[in-house]
Short mmCIF file of C-alpha atoms in Angstrom, two decimals:
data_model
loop_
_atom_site.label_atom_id
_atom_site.label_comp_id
_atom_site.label_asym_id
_atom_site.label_seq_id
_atom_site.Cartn_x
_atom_site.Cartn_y
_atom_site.Cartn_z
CA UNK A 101 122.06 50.00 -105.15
CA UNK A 102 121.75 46.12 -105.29
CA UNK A 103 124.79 45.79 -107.29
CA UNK A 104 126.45 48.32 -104.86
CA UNK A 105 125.13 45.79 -101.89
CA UNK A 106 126.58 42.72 -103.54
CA UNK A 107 130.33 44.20 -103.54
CA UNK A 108 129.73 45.19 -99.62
CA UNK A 109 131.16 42.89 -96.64
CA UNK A 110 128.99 41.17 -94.10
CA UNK A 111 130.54 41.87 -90.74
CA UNK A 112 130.29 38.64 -88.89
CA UNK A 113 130.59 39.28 -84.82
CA UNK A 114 130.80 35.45 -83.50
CA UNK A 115 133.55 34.28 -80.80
CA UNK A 116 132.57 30.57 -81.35
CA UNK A 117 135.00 28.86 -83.88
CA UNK A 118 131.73 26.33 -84.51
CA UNK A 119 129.64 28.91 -85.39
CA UNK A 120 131.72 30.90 -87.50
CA UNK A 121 132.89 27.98 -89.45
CA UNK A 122 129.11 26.62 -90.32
CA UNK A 123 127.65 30.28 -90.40
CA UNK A 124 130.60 30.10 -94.07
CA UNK A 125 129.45 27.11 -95.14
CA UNK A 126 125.93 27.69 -94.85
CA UNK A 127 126.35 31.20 -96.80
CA UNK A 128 128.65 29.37 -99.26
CA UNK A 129 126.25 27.02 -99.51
CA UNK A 130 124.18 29.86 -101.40
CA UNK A 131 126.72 31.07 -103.40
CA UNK A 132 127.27 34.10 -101.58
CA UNK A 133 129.18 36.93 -103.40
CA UNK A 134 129.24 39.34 -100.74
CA UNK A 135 133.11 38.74 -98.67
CA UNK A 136 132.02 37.97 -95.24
CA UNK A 137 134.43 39.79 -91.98
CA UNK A 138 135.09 38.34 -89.25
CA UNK A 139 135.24 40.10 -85.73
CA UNK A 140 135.69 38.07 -82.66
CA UNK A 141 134.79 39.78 -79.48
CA UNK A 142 133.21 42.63 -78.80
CA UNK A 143 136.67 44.57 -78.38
CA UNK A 144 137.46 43.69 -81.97
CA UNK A 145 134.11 44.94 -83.16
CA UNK A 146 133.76 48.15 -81.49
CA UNK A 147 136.99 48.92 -82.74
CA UNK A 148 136.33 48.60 -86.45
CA UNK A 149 134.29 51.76 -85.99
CA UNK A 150 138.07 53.43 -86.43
CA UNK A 151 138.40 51.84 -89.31
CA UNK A 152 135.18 52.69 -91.43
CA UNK A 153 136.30 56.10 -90.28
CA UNK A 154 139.70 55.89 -92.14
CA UNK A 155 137.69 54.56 -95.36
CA UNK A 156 137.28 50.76 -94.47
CA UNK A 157 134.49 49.57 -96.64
CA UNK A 158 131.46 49.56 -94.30
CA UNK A 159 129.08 46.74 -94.55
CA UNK A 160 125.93 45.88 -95.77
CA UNK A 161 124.54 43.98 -92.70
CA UNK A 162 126.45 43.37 -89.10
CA UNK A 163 125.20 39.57 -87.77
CA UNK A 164 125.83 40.39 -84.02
CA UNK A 165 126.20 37.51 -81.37
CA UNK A 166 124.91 38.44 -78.14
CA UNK A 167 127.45 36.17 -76.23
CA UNK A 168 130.82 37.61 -76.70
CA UNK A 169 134.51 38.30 -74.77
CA UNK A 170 134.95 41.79 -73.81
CA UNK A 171 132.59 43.58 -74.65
CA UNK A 172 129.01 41.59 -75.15
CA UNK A 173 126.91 42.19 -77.77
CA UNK A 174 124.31 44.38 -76.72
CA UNK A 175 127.15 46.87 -75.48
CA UNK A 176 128.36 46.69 -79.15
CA UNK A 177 124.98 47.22 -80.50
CA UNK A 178 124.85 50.58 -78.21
CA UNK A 179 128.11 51.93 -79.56
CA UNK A 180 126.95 51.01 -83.06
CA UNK A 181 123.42 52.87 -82.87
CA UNK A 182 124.68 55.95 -80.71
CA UNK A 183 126.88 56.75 -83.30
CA UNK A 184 126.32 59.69 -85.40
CA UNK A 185 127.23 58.43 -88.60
CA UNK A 186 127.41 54.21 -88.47
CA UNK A 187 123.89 54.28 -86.75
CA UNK A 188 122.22 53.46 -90.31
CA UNK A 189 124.00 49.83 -90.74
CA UNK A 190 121.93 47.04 -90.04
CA UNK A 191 122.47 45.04 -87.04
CA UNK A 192 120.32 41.75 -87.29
CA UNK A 193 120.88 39.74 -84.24
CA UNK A 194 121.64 36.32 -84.34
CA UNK A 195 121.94 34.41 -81.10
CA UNK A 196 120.78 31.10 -79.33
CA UNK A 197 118.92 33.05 -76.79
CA UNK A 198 114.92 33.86 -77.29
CA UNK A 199 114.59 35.07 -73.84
CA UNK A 200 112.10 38.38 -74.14
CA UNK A 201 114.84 40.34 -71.87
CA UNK A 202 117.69 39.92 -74.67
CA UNK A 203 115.16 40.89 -77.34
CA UNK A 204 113.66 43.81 -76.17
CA UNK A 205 116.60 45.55 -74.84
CA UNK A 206 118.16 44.55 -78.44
CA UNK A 207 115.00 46.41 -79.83
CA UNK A 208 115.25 48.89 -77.66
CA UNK A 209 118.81 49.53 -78.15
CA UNK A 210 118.44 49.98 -81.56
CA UNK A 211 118.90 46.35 -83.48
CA UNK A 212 117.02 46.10 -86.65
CA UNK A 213 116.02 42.30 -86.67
CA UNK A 214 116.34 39.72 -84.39
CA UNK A 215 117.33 35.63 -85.42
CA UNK A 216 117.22 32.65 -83.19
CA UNK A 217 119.89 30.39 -84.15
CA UNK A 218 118.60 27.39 -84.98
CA UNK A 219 120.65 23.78 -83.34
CA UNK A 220 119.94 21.97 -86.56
CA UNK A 221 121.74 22.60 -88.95
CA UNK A 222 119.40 22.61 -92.19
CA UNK A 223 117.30 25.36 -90.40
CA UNK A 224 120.49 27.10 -89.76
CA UNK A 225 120.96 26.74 -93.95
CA UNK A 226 117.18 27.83 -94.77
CA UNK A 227 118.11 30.78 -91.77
CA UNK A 228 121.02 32.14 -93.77
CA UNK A 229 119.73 31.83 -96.99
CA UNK A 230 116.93 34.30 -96.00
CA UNK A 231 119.35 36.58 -94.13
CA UNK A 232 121.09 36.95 -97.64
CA UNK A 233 118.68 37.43 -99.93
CA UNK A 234 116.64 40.21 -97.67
CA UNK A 235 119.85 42.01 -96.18
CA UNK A 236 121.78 41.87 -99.21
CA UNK A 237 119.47 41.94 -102.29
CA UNK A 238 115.89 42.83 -100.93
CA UNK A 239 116.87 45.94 -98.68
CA UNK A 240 118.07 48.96 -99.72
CA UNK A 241 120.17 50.09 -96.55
CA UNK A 242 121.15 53.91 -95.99
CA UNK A 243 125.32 53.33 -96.12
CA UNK A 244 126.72 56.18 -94.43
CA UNK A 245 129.46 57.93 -96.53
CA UNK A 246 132.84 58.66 -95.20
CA UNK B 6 101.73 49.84 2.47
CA UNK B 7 104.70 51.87 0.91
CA UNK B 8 106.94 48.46 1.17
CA UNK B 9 104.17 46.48 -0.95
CA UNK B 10 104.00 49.33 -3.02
CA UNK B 11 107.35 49.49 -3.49
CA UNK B 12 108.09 45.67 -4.03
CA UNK B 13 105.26 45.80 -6.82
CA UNK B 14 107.33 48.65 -8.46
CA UNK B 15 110.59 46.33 -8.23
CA UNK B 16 107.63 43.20 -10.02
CA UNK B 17 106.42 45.21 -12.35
CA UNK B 18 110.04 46.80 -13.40
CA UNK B 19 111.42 43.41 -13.71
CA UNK B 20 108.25 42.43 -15.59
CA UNK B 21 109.03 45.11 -17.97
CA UNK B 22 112.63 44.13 -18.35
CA UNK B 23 111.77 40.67 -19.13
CA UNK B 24 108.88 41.87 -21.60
CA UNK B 25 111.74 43.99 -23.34
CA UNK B 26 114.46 41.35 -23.63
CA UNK B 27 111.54 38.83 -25.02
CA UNK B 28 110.92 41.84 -27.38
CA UNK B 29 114.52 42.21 -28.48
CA UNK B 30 115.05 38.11 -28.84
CA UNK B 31 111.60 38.42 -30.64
CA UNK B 32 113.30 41.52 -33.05
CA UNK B 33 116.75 39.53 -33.70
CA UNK B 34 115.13 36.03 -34.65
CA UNK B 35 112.81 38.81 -37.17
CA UNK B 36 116.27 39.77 -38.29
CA UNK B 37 117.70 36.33 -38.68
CA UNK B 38 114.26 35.06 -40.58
CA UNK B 39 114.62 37.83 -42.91
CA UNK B 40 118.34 38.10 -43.73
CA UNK B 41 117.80 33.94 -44.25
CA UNK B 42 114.59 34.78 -46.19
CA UNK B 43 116.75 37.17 -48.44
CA UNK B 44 119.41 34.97 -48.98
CA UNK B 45 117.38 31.57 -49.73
CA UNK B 46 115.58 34.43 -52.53
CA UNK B 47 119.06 35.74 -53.93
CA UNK B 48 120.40 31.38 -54.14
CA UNK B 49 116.80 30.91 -55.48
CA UNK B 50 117.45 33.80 -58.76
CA UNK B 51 121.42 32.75 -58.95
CA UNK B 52 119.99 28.78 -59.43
CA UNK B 53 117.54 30.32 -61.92
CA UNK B 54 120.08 32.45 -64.11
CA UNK B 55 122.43 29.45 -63.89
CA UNK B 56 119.33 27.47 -65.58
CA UNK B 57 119.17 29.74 -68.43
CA UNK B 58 122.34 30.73 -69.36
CA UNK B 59 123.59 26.99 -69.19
CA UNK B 60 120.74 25.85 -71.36
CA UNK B 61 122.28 28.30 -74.29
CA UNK B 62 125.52 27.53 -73.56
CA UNK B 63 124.66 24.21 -74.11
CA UNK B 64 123.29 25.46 -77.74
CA UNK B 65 126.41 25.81 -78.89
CA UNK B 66 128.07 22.77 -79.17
CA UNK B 67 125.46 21.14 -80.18
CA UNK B 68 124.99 22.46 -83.32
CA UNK B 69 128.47 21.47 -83.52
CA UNK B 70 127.73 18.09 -83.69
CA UNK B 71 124.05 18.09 -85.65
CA UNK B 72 126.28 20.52 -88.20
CA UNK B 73 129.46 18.27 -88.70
CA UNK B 74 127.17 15.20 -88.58
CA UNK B 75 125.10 16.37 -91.30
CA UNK B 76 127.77 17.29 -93.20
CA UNK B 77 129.96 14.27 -92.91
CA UNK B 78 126.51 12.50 -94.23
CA UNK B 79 126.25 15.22 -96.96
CA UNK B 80 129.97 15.09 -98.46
CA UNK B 81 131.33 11.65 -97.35
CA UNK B 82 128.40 9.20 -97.21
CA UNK B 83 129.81 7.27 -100.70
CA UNK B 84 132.61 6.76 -97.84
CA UNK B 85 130.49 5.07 -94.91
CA UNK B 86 129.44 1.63 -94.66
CA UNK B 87 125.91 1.25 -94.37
CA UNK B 88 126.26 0.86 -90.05
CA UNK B 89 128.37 4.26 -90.49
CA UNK B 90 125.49 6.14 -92.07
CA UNK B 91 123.46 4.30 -89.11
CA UNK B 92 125.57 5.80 -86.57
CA UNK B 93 125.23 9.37 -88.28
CA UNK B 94 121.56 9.06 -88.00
CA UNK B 95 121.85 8.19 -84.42
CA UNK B 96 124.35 11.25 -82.92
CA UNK B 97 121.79 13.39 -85.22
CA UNK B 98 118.53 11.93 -83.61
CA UNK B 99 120.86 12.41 -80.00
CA UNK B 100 121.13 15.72 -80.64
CA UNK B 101 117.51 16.71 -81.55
CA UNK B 102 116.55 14.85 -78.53
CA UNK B 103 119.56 16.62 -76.61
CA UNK B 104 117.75 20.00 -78.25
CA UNK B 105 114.41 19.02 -77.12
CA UNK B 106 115.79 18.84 -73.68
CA UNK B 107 117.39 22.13 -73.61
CA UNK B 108 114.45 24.09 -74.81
CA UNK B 109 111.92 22.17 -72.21
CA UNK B 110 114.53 22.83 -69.56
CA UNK B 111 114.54 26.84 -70.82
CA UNK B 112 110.51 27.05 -70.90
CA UNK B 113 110.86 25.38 -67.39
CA UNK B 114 113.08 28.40 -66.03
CA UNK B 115 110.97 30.98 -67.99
CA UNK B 116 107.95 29.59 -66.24
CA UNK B 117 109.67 30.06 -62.63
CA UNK B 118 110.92 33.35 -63.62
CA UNK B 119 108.16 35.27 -65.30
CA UNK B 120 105.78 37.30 -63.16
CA UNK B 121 102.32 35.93 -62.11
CA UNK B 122 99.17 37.69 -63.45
CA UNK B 123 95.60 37.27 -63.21
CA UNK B 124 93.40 38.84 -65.41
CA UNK B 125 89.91 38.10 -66.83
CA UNK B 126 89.48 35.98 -69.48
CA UNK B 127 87.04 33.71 -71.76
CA UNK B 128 88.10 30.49 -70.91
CA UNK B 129 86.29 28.21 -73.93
CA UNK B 130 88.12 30.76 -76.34
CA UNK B 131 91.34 30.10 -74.77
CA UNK B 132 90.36 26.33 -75.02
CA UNK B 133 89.45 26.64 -79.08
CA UNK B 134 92.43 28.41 -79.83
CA UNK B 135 95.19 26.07 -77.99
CA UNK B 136 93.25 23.32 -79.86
CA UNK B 137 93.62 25.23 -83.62
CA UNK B 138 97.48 25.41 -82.35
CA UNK B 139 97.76 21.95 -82.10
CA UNK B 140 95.99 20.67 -84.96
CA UNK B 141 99.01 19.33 -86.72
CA UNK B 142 99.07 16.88 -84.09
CA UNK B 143 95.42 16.30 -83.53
CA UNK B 144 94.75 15.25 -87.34
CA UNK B 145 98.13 13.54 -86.87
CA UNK B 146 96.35 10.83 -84.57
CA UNK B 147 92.96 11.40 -86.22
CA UNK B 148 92.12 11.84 -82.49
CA UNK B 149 88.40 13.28 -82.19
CA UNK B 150 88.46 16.42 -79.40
CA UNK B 151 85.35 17.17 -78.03
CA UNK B 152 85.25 20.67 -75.93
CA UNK B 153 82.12 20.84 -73.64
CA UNK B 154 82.94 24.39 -71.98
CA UNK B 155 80.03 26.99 -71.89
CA UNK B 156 81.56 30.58 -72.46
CA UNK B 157 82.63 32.34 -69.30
CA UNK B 158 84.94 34.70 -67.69
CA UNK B 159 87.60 33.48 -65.72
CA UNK B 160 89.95 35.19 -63.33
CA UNK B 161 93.61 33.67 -62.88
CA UNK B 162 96.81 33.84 -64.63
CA UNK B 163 96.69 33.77 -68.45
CA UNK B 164 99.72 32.30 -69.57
CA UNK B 165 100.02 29.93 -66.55
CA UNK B 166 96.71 27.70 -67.29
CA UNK B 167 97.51 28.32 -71.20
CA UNK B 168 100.71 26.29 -70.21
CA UNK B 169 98.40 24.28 -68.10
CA UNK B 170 95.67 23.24 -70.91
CA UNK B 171 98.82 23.09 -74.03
CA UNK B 172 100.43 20.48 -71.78
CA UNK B 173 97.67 18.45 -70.93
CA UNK B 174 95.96 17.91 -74.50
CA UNK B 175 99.77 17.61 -75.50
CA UNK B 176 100.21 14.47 -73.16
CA UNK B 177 96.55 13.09 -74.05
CA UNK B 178 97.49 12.79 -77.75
CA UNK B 179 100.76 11.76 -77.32
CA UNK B 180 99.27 9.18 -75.00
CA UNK B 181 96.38 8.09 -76.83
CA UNK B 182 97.90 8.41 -80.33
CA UNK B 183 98.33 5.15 -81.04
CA UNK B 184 94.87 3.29 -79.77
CA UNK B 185 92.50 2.98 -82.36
CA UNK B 186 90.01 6.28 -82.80
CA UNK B 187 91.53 8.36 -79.84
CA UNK B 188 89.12 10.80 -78.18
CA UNK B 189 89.66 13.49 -75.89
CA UNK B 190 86.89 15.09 -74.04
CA UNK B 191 87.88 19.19 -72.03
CA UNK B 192 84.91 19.70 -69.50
CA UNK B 193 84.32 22.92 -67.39
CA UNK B 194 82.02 22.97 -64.78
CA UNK B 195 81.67 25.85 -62.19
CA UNK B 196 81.48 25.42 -58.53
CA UNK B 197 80.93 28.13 -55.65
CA UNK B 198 84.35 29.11 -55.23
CA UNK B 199 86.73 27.23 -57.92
CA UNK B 200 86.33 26.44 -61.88
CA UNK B 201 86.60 22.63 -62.36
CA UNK B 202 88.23 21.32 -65.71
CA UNK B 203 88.59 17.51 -66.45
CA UNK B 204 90.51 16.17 -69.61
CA UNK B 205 89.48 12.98 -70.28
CA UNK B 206 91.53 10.40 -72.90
CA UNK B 207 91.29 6.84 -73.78
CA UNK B 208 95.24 6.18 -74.44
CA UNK B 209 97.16 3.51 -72.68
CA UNK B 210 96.34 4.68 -69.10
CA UNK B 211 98.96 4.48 -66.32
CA UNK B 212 99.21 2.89 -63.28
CA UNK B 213 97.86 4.51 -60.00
CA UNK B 214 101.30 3.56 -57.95
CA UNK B 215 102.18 6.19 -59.90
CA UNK B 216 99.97 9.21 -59.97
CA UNK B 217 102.55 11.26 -57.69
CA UNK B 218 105.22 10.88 -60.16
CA UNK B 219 104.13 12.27 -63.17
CA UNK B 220 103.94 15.30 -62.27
CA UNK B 221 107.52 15.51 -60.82
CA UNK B 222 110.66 17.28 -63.15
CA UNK B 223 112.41 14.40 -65.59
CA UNK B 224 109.85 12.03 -64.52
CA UNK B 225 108.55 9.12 -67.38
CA UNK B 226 106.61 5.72 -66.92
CA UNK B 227 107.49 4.83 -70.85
CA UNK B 228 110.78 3.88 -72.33
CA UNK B 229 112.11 6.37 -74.93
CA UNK B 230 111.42 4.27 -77.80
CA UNK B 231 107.77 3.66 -77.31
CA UNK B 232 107.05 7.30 -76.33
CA UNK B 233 109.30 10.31 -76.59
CA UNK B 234 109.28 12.80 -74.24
CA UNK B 235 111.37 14.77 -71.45
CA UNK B 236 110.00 14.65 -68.74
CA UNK B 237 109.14 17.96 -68.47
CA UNK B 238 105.68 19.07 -69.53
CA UNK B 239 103.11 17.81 -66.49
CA UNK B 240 105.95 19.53 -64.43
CA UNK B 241 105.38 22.60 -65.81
CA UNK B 242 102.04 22.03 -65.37
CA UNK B 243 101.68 21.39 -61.57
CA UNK B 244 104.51 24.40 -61.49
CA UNK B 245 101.70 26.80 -63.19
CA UNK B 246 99.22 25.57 -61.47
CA UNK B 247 100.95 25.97 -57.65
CA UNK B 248 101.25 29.16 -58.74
CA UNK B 249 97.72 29.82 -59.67
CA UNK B 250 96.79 27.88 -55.74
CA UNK B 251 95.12 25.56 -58.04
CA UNK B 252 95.36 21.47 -57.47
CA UNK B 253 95.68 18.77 -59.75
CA UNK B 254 95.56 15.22 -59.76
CA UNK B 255 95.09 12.18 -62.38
CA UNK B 256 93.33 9.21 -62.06
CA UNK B 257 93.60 5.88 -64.60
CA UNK B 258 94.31 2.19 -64.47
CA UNK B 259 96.51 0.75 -67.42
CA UNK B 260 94.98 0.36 -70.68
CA UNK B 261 91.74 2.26 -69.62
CA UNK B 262 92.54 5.85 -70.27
CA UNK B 263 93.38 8.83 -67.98
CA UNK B 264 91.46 11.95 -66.34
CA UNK B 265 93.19 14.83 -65.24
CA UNK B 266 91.60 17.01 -63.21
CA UNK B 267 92.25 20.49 -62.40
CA UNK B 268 90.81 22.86 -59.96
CA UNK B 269 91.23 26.34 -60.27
CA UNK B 270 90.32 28.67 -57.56
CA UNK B 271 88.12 31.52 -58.31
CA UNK B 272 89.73 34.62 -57.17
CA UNK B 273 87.93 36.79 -54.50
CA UNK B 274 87.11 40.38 -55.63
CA UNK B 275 88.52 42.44 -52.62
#
């Protein structure tokens, strides 16, 4: 299972170009092996649940902004956890909002962890080093089989 | 006869008439006060939203810049002059400050929009366990805190005077920090109808031209380099504590310490 989680993308749903970028360096920072994905609205995201369908490898963890064009995050997070099959992926928030609204209807929705992001940028480091080593090696996720 | 009685018929009709257009004036300026009431509340929640969600949209950039900055220091610093790795230090302590800001500004608006409570409470334990919270800073300034409060119930809102107490002992370290063996004394004392609580510190005082001003939004009486600060924390206290139809007030002279006093009023059992 770890091994199998190692090999498994990181689905990334971030719009902001700032974000994105230092969200890479920070993971390359701990010599990630797991290939991070990219989505970059909520559009994009929702429809990559086509593609696992058609055998897209599924990932190990979803990082879900909360801010995003389209679609925002918390209506991806519903079509993620109402679906039959992708409802066992991880979904660990990670947004700049702490406001107890945003985090209980995340909750209640279905997320299974919730991150500030941190402004500076060595907490941001510390933040993504954790989020790798329990998502990716700790945890033993149910991956749903297509 | 019949004439009087009928001109006092024609009186009393008119009487009536005027009593029913004073009634439907009365009815429309109702109307007016409560479609003006309604929208001074719906500008009042928009001004609130527009609080928060510029506050974390202001997040964004700016871990932009504390990122880049940190790692233009990181990879290029053999690069930099010694006044370049100056200025690096500077746009990072900007943005921390710029950070501090934002979050002050976002427990301002959580303040005005969360729902007001009462409930009953121990008031000395509430005390006691803001003062473990802060004990970084406390043995930070070696200041000595002395809590004379006898254990009772209190009725008012919970997270309100929590705000209320954090903030205070906050602004008596920060203010007495740096005189030699800073002491802050909490007293409670219970009148007929209000609780009385008085923090007393021997810091650097202000003056009393001022005692309106502190507690206003983005206020300070220090330059940023002696003291840092926002601005924002005795606001949020006389915010919490118009909501609790408390009153507070300071009193000091420079040098000579401060008292803050607080009055809470003891809610009526109906």
């Amino acid at each position: 299972m770890i091994t199998q989680n190692k090999n498994l993308p990181i689905l990334l749903i971030e719009d902001n170009p700032v974000d994105i970028d230092l969200t890479l360096r920070a993971f390359k920072k701990q010599n990630l092996t797991n290939p991070i994905e990219i989505a970059r609205d909520g559009e994009e995201a929702i429809n990559l649940i086509g593609k696992w369908k058609e055998g897209k490898l599924i990932p190990v963890v979803i990082l879900l902004d909360l801010k995003l064009p389209k679609f925002n995050g918390l209506e991806v997070l519903k079509e993620i956890k109402t679906h039959p099959v992708f409802k066992t992926i991880p979904v660990v928030v990670l947004t700049s909002s702490a406001e107890d609204s945003d985090v209980n209807t995340a909750y209640e929705l279905g997320a299974n962890s919730y991150i500030v992001k941190p402004v500076e940028f060595d907490k941001f480091i510390e933040v993504a080093a954790q989020i790798e080593l329990y998502w990716t090696v700790l945890n033993i996720s149910s991956i749903p089989k297509t | 006869m019949e004439k009087r009685v009928e001109e006092r018929t024609i009186e009393l009709t008119n009487s009536q008439k005027a009593l029913l257009n004073l009634l439907e004036d009365l009815n429309e300026k109702s109307n007016q006060l409560q479609q003006s009431t309604e929208k001074l509340e719906a500008k009042n929640k928009e001004l609130e939203t527009f609080t928060y969600s510029v506050s974390h949209d202001l997040k964004a950039p700016l871990r932009g810049i504390d990122g880049y900055s940190r790692l233009l220091e990181e990879m290029y610093s053999n690069k930099l002059q010694g006044e370049g790795l100056e200025f690096i230090k500077t746009i990072r302590e900007g943005t921390k400050q710029m950070n501090q800001l934002i979050e002050d500004l976002l427990a301002y608006s959580r303040l005005e929009r969360s729902i007001y409570r009462t409930s009953s409470f121990n008031i000395k334990e509430l005390i006691e366990s803001i003062v473990k919270l802060l004990n970084n800073e406390i043995s930070g300034t070696k200041a000595i805190v002395n809590i004379n409060v006898e254990n009772c119930e209190i009725d008012t809102d919970f997270d309100g005077l929590s705000i209320v107490i954090r903030n205070l002992l906050e602004n008596a370290l920060k203010f007495s920090g740096k005189v030699e063996s800073p002491q802050i004394n909490i007293l409670l004392e219970e009148k007929v109808n209000s609780w009385f609580l008085t923090f007393q510190d021997n810091g650097i005082g202000f003056d009393m031209k001022y005692h309106d001003r502190i507690f206003e939004i983005f206020q300070r009486l220090n330059l940023p380099e002696q003291f840092t600060g926002t601005g924002i924390g005795l606001a949020m206290v006389n915010k919490s504590v118009e909501r609790m139809n408390g009153k507070i007030w300071a009193e000091s002279s420079p040098g000579n310490g401060a008292n803050f006093y607080l009055e809470i009023p003891k809610n009526k059992i109906s």
